[in-house]
Amino acid sequence: MEVRAKKALGQHFLTDQKVARAIVDALHGGLPTLEVGPGMGVLTQYLLERPDIDLKLIEIDTESVEYLLTHFQGMQGKLMEGDFLRLRLEKLFPEKFAIIGNFPYNISSQIFFKVLDYKDSIPEVVGMVQKEVAERIAEKPGSKTYGILSVLLQAWYDIEYLFTVGSGCFAPPPKVESAVIRLTRNGRTELGCDETLFKTIVKTAFGQRRKMMRNPLKPLALARGKADILSLPVFSERPEQLSVEDFVELTQLFS
Ligand code: SAH
C-alpha cells in the first residue's frame, strides 16, 4: 500500500528517480545526516546506499512512518516520528551534521530559520523547496525577491541554486515548480556586530520593504537614543539594496 498524500502535511511525493538520485548526489556528505520528511523514502533509498552517511530520519506522518518501517531494513533507531520544528537537534546530534530533504513547502521558511538557530552545528543543507523560495534565498541584493531569509542565510552560508524540478516529477503534482538548493557554511565565525540586533534590524527593515529604511527603523533608533543616525544616507535606501555587509555596518550604527 502506498501512502495517501495529505495536503495539510505538504505531501507531494517525488516520483522521478533521476531527480531523487541527483538530490542525494548533491550532498557532499561525510557527516551524520538528518532527512526531513522522508515520506515513502524516495531519497532515503539512495541515502542508505552511501557509506559516508550515517542517516537519521524525522517524519511527522504516521502512515509514512509505517510505510518506511515495512519497506526499508534497519529503520529502528534511525527513524523518528515527530515534528522537525520541535526537535531538540543538539540532543540528537552532539557533533556537526547535515540536513537533506524534499521539504514540506508549507514550512520551508521555518525549516531554514531553524537551520539558522543551529548554524554552527550544520555545515551543509541540501533541500528541495518551492522554486520561488529557492530563488529568494539565493538572490543577491537589488532584486525584488531579496528578503529576510536571503540576508540571514547568506550571512552564514554560501547558497547554490542547483536545478529546477518540474511539477510533473511529483505525485500529486504541486501547483508550483520546485528547485534544489545547497547551503554550505561559509568561513564566518562572527558578524562583527550584535547578532540579535542584526536579525531584528533585517526583519524590521524588510517589514516595510518598499519604504526607505528610515521609516521602519525610526522607532528602534529612537528607543536606543540614536535619533542622530537617521539622517545618514543609508537610511534613504530600501532594504533590498543592502548586502549582508551593509546590514552589519547598519547594525553597528545602532550600538
Ligand atoms: N521526501 C519525500 C516526501 C516529500 S513531501 C519525497 O520526496 O517524496 C514532505 C514530507 O514531509 C511528507 O512526507 C510529510 O509528511 C513530511 N512532513 C511534513 N511536515 C513535517 C514536519 N513538521 N516534520 C517532519 N516531517 C514533516
mmCIF file of C-alpha atoms and ligand atoms in Angstrom:
data_model
loop_
_atom_site.group_PDB
_atom_site.id
_atom_site.type_symbol
_atom_site.label_atom_id
_atom_site.label_comp_id
_atom_site.label_asym_id
_atom_site.label_seq_id
_atom_site.Cartn_x
_atom_site.Cartn_y
_atom_site.Cartn_z
ATOM 1 C CA MET A 1 0.000 0.000 0.000
ATOM 2 C CA GLU A 2 1.203 3.467 -0.875
ATOM 3 C CA VAL A 3 0.836 6.464 1.417
ATOM 4 C CA ARG A 4 -2.191 8.575 0.613
ATOM 5 C CA ALA A 5 -0.969 12.163 0.039
ATOM 6 C CA LYS A 6 -2.176 14.606 2.673
ATOM 7 C CA LYS A 7 -2.278 18.247 1.649
ATOM 8 C CA ALA A 8 -2.038 19.610 5.160
ATOM 9 C CA LEU A 9 1.346 17.930 5.563
ATOM 10 C CA GLY A 10 2.670 19.315 2.292
ATOM 11 C CA GLN A 11 2.914 15.840 0.858
ATOM 12 C CA HIS A 12 3.975 15.759 -2.777
ATOM 13 C CA PHE A 13 5.915 12.593 -3.365
ATOM 14 C CA LEU A 14 8.810 12.766 -5.773
ATOM 15 C CA THR A 15 8.402 10.046 -8.373
ATOM 16 C CA ASP A 16 11.330 10.818 -10.683
ATOM 17 C CA GLN A 17 14.201 8.540 -9.678
ATOM 18 C CA LYS A 18 16.814 10.535 -11.606
ATOM 19 C CA VAL A 19 15.903 13.680 -9.695
ATOM 20 C CA ALA A 20 15.960 11.771 -6.404
ATOM 21 C CA ARG A 21 19.436 10.498 -7.132
ATOM 22 C CA ALA A 22 20.646 13.942 -8.186
ATOM 23 C CA ILE A 23 19.423 15.422 -4.889
ATOM 24 C CA VAL A 24 21.255 12.790 -2.871
ATOM 25 C CA ASP A 25 24.372 13.185 -5.048
ATOM 26 C CA ALA A 26 24.334 16.916 -4.311
ATOM 27 C CA LEU A 27 25.137 16.271 -0.666
ATOM 28 C CA HIS A 28 28.891 16.492 -0.083
ATOM 29 C CA GLY A 29 28.361 14.116 2.805
ATOM 30 C CA GLY A 30 30.822 12.714 5.300
ATOM 31 C CA LEU A 31 28.620 13.820 8.180
ATOM 32 C CA PRO A 32 25.802 12.363 10.231
ATOM 33 C CA THR A 33 22.725 13.405 8.268
ATOM 34 C CA LEU A 34 19.101 14.090 9.085
ATOM 35 C CA GLU A 35 16.473 13.584 6.406
ATOM 36 C CA VAL A 36 13.430 15.770 6.988
ATOM 37 C CA GLY A 37 10.128 14.319 5.779
ATOM 38 C CA PRO A 38 11.220 11.103 4.054
ATOM 39 C CA GLY A 39 7.649 10.213 3.047
ATOM 40 C CA MET A 40 7.865 6.939 1.130
ATOM 41 C CA GLY A 41 11.634 7.051 1.061
ATOM 42 C CA VAL A 42 12.457 8.121 -2.484
ATOM 43 C CA LEU A 43 15.551 9.969 -1.234
ATOM 44 C CA THR A 44 16.109 7.575 1.654
ATOM 45 C CA GLN A 45 16.836 4.621 -0.632
ATOM 46 C CA TYR A 46 19.828 6.440 -2.156
ATOM 47 C CA LEU A 47 20.957 7.939 1.137
ATOM 48 C CA LEU A 48 21.146 4.451 2.647
ATOM 49 C CA GLU A 49 23.448 3.382 -0.186
ATOM 50 C CA ARG A 50 26.064 5.947 0.799
ATOM 51 C CA PRO A 51 28.683 4.571 3.166
ATOM 52 C CA ASP A 52 29.813 8.080 4.187
ATOM 53 C CA ILE A 53 26.403 8.981 5.597
ATOM 54 C CA ASP A 54 25.056 7.952 8.984
ATOM 55 C CA LEU A 55 21.361 8.628 8.462
ATOM 56 C CA LYS A 56 18.573 9.620 10.822
ATOM 57 C CA LEU A 57 15.063 10.491 9.687
ATOM 58 C CA ILE A 58 12.229 12.571 11.076
ATOM 59 C CA GLU A 59 8.728 12.156 9.662
ATOM 60 C CA ILE A 60 5.521 13.573 11.102
ATOM 61 C CA ASP A 61 3.089 11.332 9.255
ATOM 62 C CA THR A 62 2.265 8.025 10.963
ATOM 63 C CA GLU A 63 1.271 6.393 7.710
ATOM 64 C CA SER A 64 4.614 7.282 6.112
ATOM 65 C CA VAL A 65 6.464 6.038 9.178
ATOM 66 C CA GLU A 66 4.682 2.694 8.910
ATOM 67 C CA TYR A 67 5.450 2.545 5.214
ATOM 68 C CA LEU A 68 9.156 3.154 5.811
ATOM 69 C CA LEU A 69 9.319 0.583 8.606
ATOM 70 C CA THR A 70 7.877 -2.108 6.356
ATOM 71 C CA HIS A 71 9.773 -1.215 3.173
ATOM 72 C CA PHE A 72 13.275 -0.482 4.479
ATOM 73 C CA GLN A 73 15.666 -2.518 6.578
ATOM 74 C CA GLY A 74 17.289 -1.092 9.676
ATOM 75 C CA MET A 75 14.915 1.807 10.270
ATOM 76 C CA GLN A 76 14.706 1.084 14.011
ATOM 77 C CA GLY A 77 16.745 3.592 15.942
ATOM 78 C CA LYS A 78 17.111 5.830 12.865
ATOM 79 C CA LEU A 79 13.550 6.816 12.059
ATOM 80 C CA MET A 80 11.703 9.124 14.430
ATOM 81 C CA GLU A 81 8.044 10.023 14.245
ATOM 82 C CA GLY A 82 7.555 13.693 15.052
ATOM 83 C CA ASP A 83 7.752 17.324 14.021
ATOM 84 C CA PHE A 84 11.138 18.532 12.790
ATOM 85 C CA LEU A 85 10.339 22.036 14.010
ATOM 86 C CA ARG A 86 10.104 20.749 17.579
ATOM 87 C CA LEU A 87 13.201 18.561 17.515
ATOM 88 C CA ARG A 88 15.943 19.237 20.037
ATOM 89 C CA LEU A 89 18.692 18.863 17.491
ATOM 90 C CA GLU A 90 21.503 19.327 19.992
ATOM 91 C CA LYS A 91 20.344 16.192 21.802
ATOM 92 C CA LEU A 92 20.171 14.159 18.631
ATOM 93 C CA PHE A 93 23.465 15.325 17.165
ATOM 94 C CA PRO A 94 26.143 16.224 19.678
ATOM 95 C CA GLU A 95 28.521 16.790 16.726
ATOM 96 C CA LYS A 96 28.093 18.532 13.389
ATOM 97 C CA PHE A 97 25.501 17.178 10.994
ATOM 98 C CA ALA A 98 23.918 17.781 7.588
ATOM 99 C CA ILE A 99 20.263 18.161 6.633
ATOM 100 C CA ILE A 100 18.617 16.896 3.485
ATOM 101 C CA GLY A 101 15.033 16.689 2.350
ATOM 102 C CA ASN A 102 12.338 17.305 -0.114
ATOM 103 C CA PHE A 103 10.897 19.749 2.358
ATOM 104 C CA PRO A 104 7.209 20.225 3.117
ATOM 105 C CA TYR A 105 6.685 23.557 1.343
ATOM 106 C CA ASN A 106 4.250 24.920 3.906
ATOM 107 C CA ILE A 107 7.047 25.037 6.489
ATOM 108 C CA SER A 108 10.150 25.559 4.356
ATOM 109 C CA SER A 109 10.882 29.048 5.720
ATOM 110 C CA GLN A 110 10.545 27.771 9.279
ATOM 111 C CA ILE A 111 12.947 24.948 8.457
ATOM 112 C CA PHE A 112 15.551 27.489 7.339
ATOM 113 C CA PHE A 113 15.025 29.668 10.407
ATOM 114 C CA LYS A 114 15.671 26.571 12.490
ATOM 115 C CA VAL A 115 18.839 25.849 10.491
ATOM 116 C CA LEU A 116 19.968 29.373 11.390
ATOM 117 C CA ASP A 117 19.408 28.648 15.081
ATOM 118 C CA TYR A 118 21.850 25.736 14.731
ATOM 119 C CA LYS A 119 24.154 27.230 12.090
ATOM 120 C CA ASP A 120 27.378 26.313 13.885
ATOM 121 C CA SER A 121 26.336 22.654 14.007
ATOM 122 C CA ILE A 122 25.027 22.408 10.436
ATOM 123 C CA PRO A 123 27.756 22.736 7.784
ATOM 124 C CA GLU A 124 25.534 21.633 4.908
ATOM 125 C CA VAL A 125 21.895 21.586 3.812
ATOM 126 C CA VAL A 126 20.534 20.177 0.552
ATOM 127 C CA GLY A 127 16.851 20.773 0.121
ATOM 128 C CA MET A 128 14.094 20.876 -2.407
ATOM 129 C CA VAL A 129 11.742 23.801 -1.946
ATOM 130 C CA GLN A 130 9.272 25.805 -3.941
ATOM 131 C CA LYS A 131 11.191 27.421 -6.820
ATOM 132 C CA GLU A 132 10.357 30.944 -5.655
ATOM 133 C CA VAL A 133 11.716 30.244 -2.201
ATOM 134 C CA ALA A 134 14.912 28.822 -3.680
ATOM 135 C CA GLU A 135 15.335 31.927 -5.836
ATOM 136 C CA ARG A 136 14.672 34.229 -2.939
ATOM 137 C CA ILE A 137 17.218 32.523 -0.719
ATOM 138 C CA ALA A 138 19.874 32.541 -3.452
ATOM 139 C CA GLU A 139 19.137 36.084 -4.657
ATOM 140 C CA LYS A 140 21.646 38.911 -4.476
ATOM 141 C CA PRO A 141 20.866 42.489 -3.341
ATOM 142 C CA GLY A 142 18.976 44.678 -5.776
ATOM 143 C CA SER A 143 16.400 42.073 -6.684
ATOM 144 C CA LYS A 144 12.728 42.352 -5.815
ATOM 145 C CA THR A 145 12.684 38.955 -4.154
ATOM 146 C CA TYR A 146 15.783 39.514 -1.992
ATOM 147 C CA GLY A 147 14.495 39.397 1.564
ATOM 148 C CA ILE A 148 14.900 38.397 5.198
ATOM 149 C CA LEU A 149 15.915 34.796 4.580
ATOM 150 C CA SER A 150 18.348 35.820 1.815
ATOM 151 C CA VAL A 151 20.237 38.164 4.128
ATOM 152 C CA LEU A 152 20.182 35.973 7.222
ATOM 153 C CA LEU A 153 21.172 32.796 5.384
ATOM 154 C CA GLN A 154 23.767 34.450 3.152
ATOM 155 C CA ALA A 155 25.434 35.862 6.244
ATOM 156 C CA TRP A 156 26.409 32.339 7.255
ATOM 157 C CA TYR A 157 26.053 30.142 4.168
ATOM 158 C CA ASP A 158 27.142 30.037 0.552
ATOM 159 C CA ILE A 159 23.967 29.361 -1.385
ATOM 160 C CA GLU A 160 23.799 27.475 -4.673
ATOM 161 C CA TYR A 161 20.684 27.176 -6.794
ATOM 162 C CA LEU A 162 21.342 23.713 -8.240
ATOM 163 C CA PHE A 163 18.455 22.827 -10.538
ATOM 164 C CA THR A 164 14.767 23.306 -11.208
ATOM 165 C CA VAL A 165 12.293 20.426 -10.906
ATOM 166 C CA GLY A 166 9.007 20.497 -12.797
ATOM 167 C CA SER A 167 5.740 19.669 -11.081
ATOM 168 C CA GLY A 168 5.343 16.584 -13.291
ATOM 169 C CA CYS A 169 8.055 14.850 -11.250
ATOM 170 C CA PHE A 170 5.701 14.564 -8.258
ATOM 171 C CA ALA A 171 2.543 12.743 -7.289
ATOM 172 C CA PRO A 172 0.320 14.579 -6.770
ATOM 173 C CA PRO A 173 1.899 17.431 -8.757
ATOM 174 C CA PRO A 174 2.254 20.657 -6.760
ATOM 175 C CA LYS A 175 0.858 23.891 -8.251
ATOM 176 C CA VAL A 176 4.322 25.420 -8.382
ATOM 177 C CA GLU A 177 7.713 24.493 -9.748
ATOM 178 C CA SER A 178 10.378 23.293 -7.361
ATOM 179 C CA ALA A 179 14.114 23.717 -7.086
ATOM 180 C CA VAL A 180 17.005 22.164 -5.240
ATOM 181 C CA ILE A 181 19.422 24.362 -3.339
ATOM 182 C CA ARG A 182 22.578 23.662 -1.412
ATOM 183 C CA LEU A 183 23.724 25.681 1.586
ATOM 184 C CA THR A 184 27.341 25.354 2.621
ATOM 185 C CA ARG A 185 28.515 27.038 5.763
ATOM 186 C CA ASN A 186 30.935 29.857 4.906
ATOM 187 C CA GLY A 187 34.006 30.644 6.979
ATOM 188 C CA ARG A 188 32.360 33.339 9.050
ATOM 189 C CA THR A 189 32.565 32.828 12.798
ATOM 190 C CA GLU A 190 31.180 36.180 13.838
ATOM 191 C CA LEU A 191 29.320 39.028 12.214
ATOM 192 C CA GLY A 192 31.176 41.950 13.715
ATOM 193 C CA CYS A 193 28.014 43.274 15.280
ATOM 194 C CA ASP A 194 25.379 42.185 17.781
ATOM 195 C CA GLU A 195 23.713 39.164 16.157
ATOM 196 C CA THR A 196 20.331 39.551 17.796
ATOM 197 C CA LEU A 197 20.179 43.204 16.871
ATOM 198 C CA PHE A 198 21.256 42.339 13.302
ATOM 199 C CA LYS A 199 18.307 39.933 12.997
ATOM 200 C CA THR A 200 15.900 42.466 14.446
ATOM 201 C CA ILE A 201 17.098 45.155 12.055
ATOM 202 C CA VAL A 202 16.881 42.920 8.982
ATOM 203 C CA LYS A 203 13.379 41.773 9.908
ATOM 204 C CA THR A 204 12.209 45.284 10.756
ATOM 205 C CA ALA A 205 13.662 46.821 7.601
ATOM 206 C CA PHE A 206 12.040 44.248 5.317
ATOM 207 C CA GLY A 207 8.763 44.615 7.204
ATOM 208 C CA GLN A 208 8.231 47.683 5.002
ATOM 209 C CA ARG A 209 10.379 46.740 2.075
ATOM 210 C CA ARG A 210 9.119 49.418 -0.290
ATOM 211 C CA LYS A 211 9.905 52.250 2.082
ATOM 212 C CA MET A 212 13.162 53.980 2.749
ATOM 213 C CA MET A 213 14.642 52.339 5.813
ATOM 214 C CA ARG A 214 14.279 55.496 7.860
ATOM 215 C CA ASN A 215 10.579 54.653 8.251
ATOM 216 C CA PRO A 216 10.624 51.179 9.724
ATOM 217 C CA LEU A 217 13.834 51.720 11.692
ATOM 218 C CA LYS A 218 12.948 55.047 13.276
ATOM 219 C CA PRO A 219 11.291 53.589 16.408
ATOM 220 C CA LEU A 220 14.300 51.363 17.050
ATOM 221 C CA ALA A 221 16.746 54.250 16.624
ATOM 222 C CA LEU A 222 14.719 56.418 18.986
ATOM 223 C CA ALA A 223 14.387 53.658 21.553
ATOM 224 C CA ARG A 224 18.149 53.280 21.541
ATOM 225 C CA GLY A 225 18.764 57.018 21.810
ATOM 226 C CA LYS A 226 20.235 57.153 18.313
ATOM 227 C CA ALA A 227 17.958 59.642 16.569
ATOM 228 C CA ASP A 228 21.020 61.333 15.038
ATOM 229 C CA ILE A 229 21.877 58.357 12.792
ATOM 230 C CA LEU A 230 18.573 58.651 10.909
ATOM 231 C CA SER A 231 19.924 61.467 8.760
ATOM 232 C CA LEU A 232 22.681 59.245 7.315
ATOM 233 C CA PRO A 233 22.326 58.415 3.601
ATOM 234 C CA VAL A 234 21.936 54.670 4.216
ATOM 235 C CA PHE A 235 18.514 55.335 5.773
ATOM 236 C CA SER A 236 17.289 56.718 2.443
ATOM 237 C CA GLU A 237 17.867 53.356 0.813
ATOM 238 C CA ARG A 238 15.490 50.431 0.619
ATOM 239 C CA PRO A 239 16.366 47.219 2.429
ATOM 240 C CA GLU A 240 16.569 45.239 -0.808
ATOM 241 C CA GLN A 241 19.585 47.332 -1.855
ATOM 242 C CA LEU A 242 21.721 46.331 1.140
ATOM 243 C CA SER A 243 24.206 43.479 1.193
ATOM 244 C CA VAL A 244 24.967 41.419 4.294
ATOM 245 C CA GLU A 245 27.990 43.660 4.962
ATOM 246 C CA ASP A 246 25.812 46.767 4.635
ATOM 247 C CA PHE A 247 23.412 45.363 7.234
ATOM 248 C CA VAL A 248 26.340 44.631 9.533
ATOM 249 C CA GLU A 249 27.509 48.237 9.245
ATOM 250 C CA LEU A 250 23.979 49.450 9.748
ATOM 251 C CA THR A 251 23.664 47.373 12.913
ATOM 252 C CA GLN A 252 26.892 48.872 14.246
ATOM 253 C CA LEU A 253 25.302 52.301 13.968
ATOM 254 C CA PHE A 254 22.638 51.273 16.475
ATOM 255 C CA SER A 255 25.077 50.071 19.129
HETATM 256 N N1 SAH B 1 10.751 13.053 0.779
HETATM 257 C C1 SAH B 1 9.508 12.572 0.215
HETATM 258 C C2 SAH B 1 8.273 13.345 0.751
HETATM 259 C C3 SAH B 1 8.251 14.809 0.463
HETATM 260 S S1 SAH B 1 6.722 15.559 0.924
HETATM 261 C C4 SAH B 1 9.571 12.648 -1.286
HETATM 262 O O1 SAH B 1 10.457 13.308 -1.820
HETATM 263 O O2 SAH B 1 8.727 12.052 -1.942
HETATM 264 C C5 SAH B 1 7.129 16.253 2.510
HETATM 265 C C6 SAH B 1 7.219 15.230 3.628
HETATM 266 O O3 SAH B 1 7.446 15.922 4.855
HETATM 267 C C7 SAH B 1 5.948 14.420 3.849
HETATM 268 O O4 SAH B 1 6.293 13.067 3.985
HETATM 269 C C8 SAH B 1 5.355 14.971 5.160
HETATM 270 O O5 SAH B 1 4.619 14.017 5.875
HETATM 271 C C9 SAH B 1 6.606 15.389 5.885
HETATM 272 N N2 SAH B 1 6.410 16.446 6.894
HETATM 273 C C10 SAH B 1 5.535 17.479 6.842
HETATM 274 N N3 SAH B 1 5.675 18.288 7.919
HETATM 275 C C11 SAH B 1 6.685 17.748 8.674
HETATM 276 C C12 SAH B 1 7.298 18.118 9.909
HETATM 277 N N4 SAH B 1 6.906 19.210 10.571
HETATM 278 N N5 SAH B 1 8.282 17.339 10.400
HETATM 279 C C13 SAH B 1 8.674 16.210 9.731
HETATM 280 N N6 SAH B 1 8.143 15.824 8.545
HETATM 281 C C14 SAH B 1 7.161 16.578 8.020
#
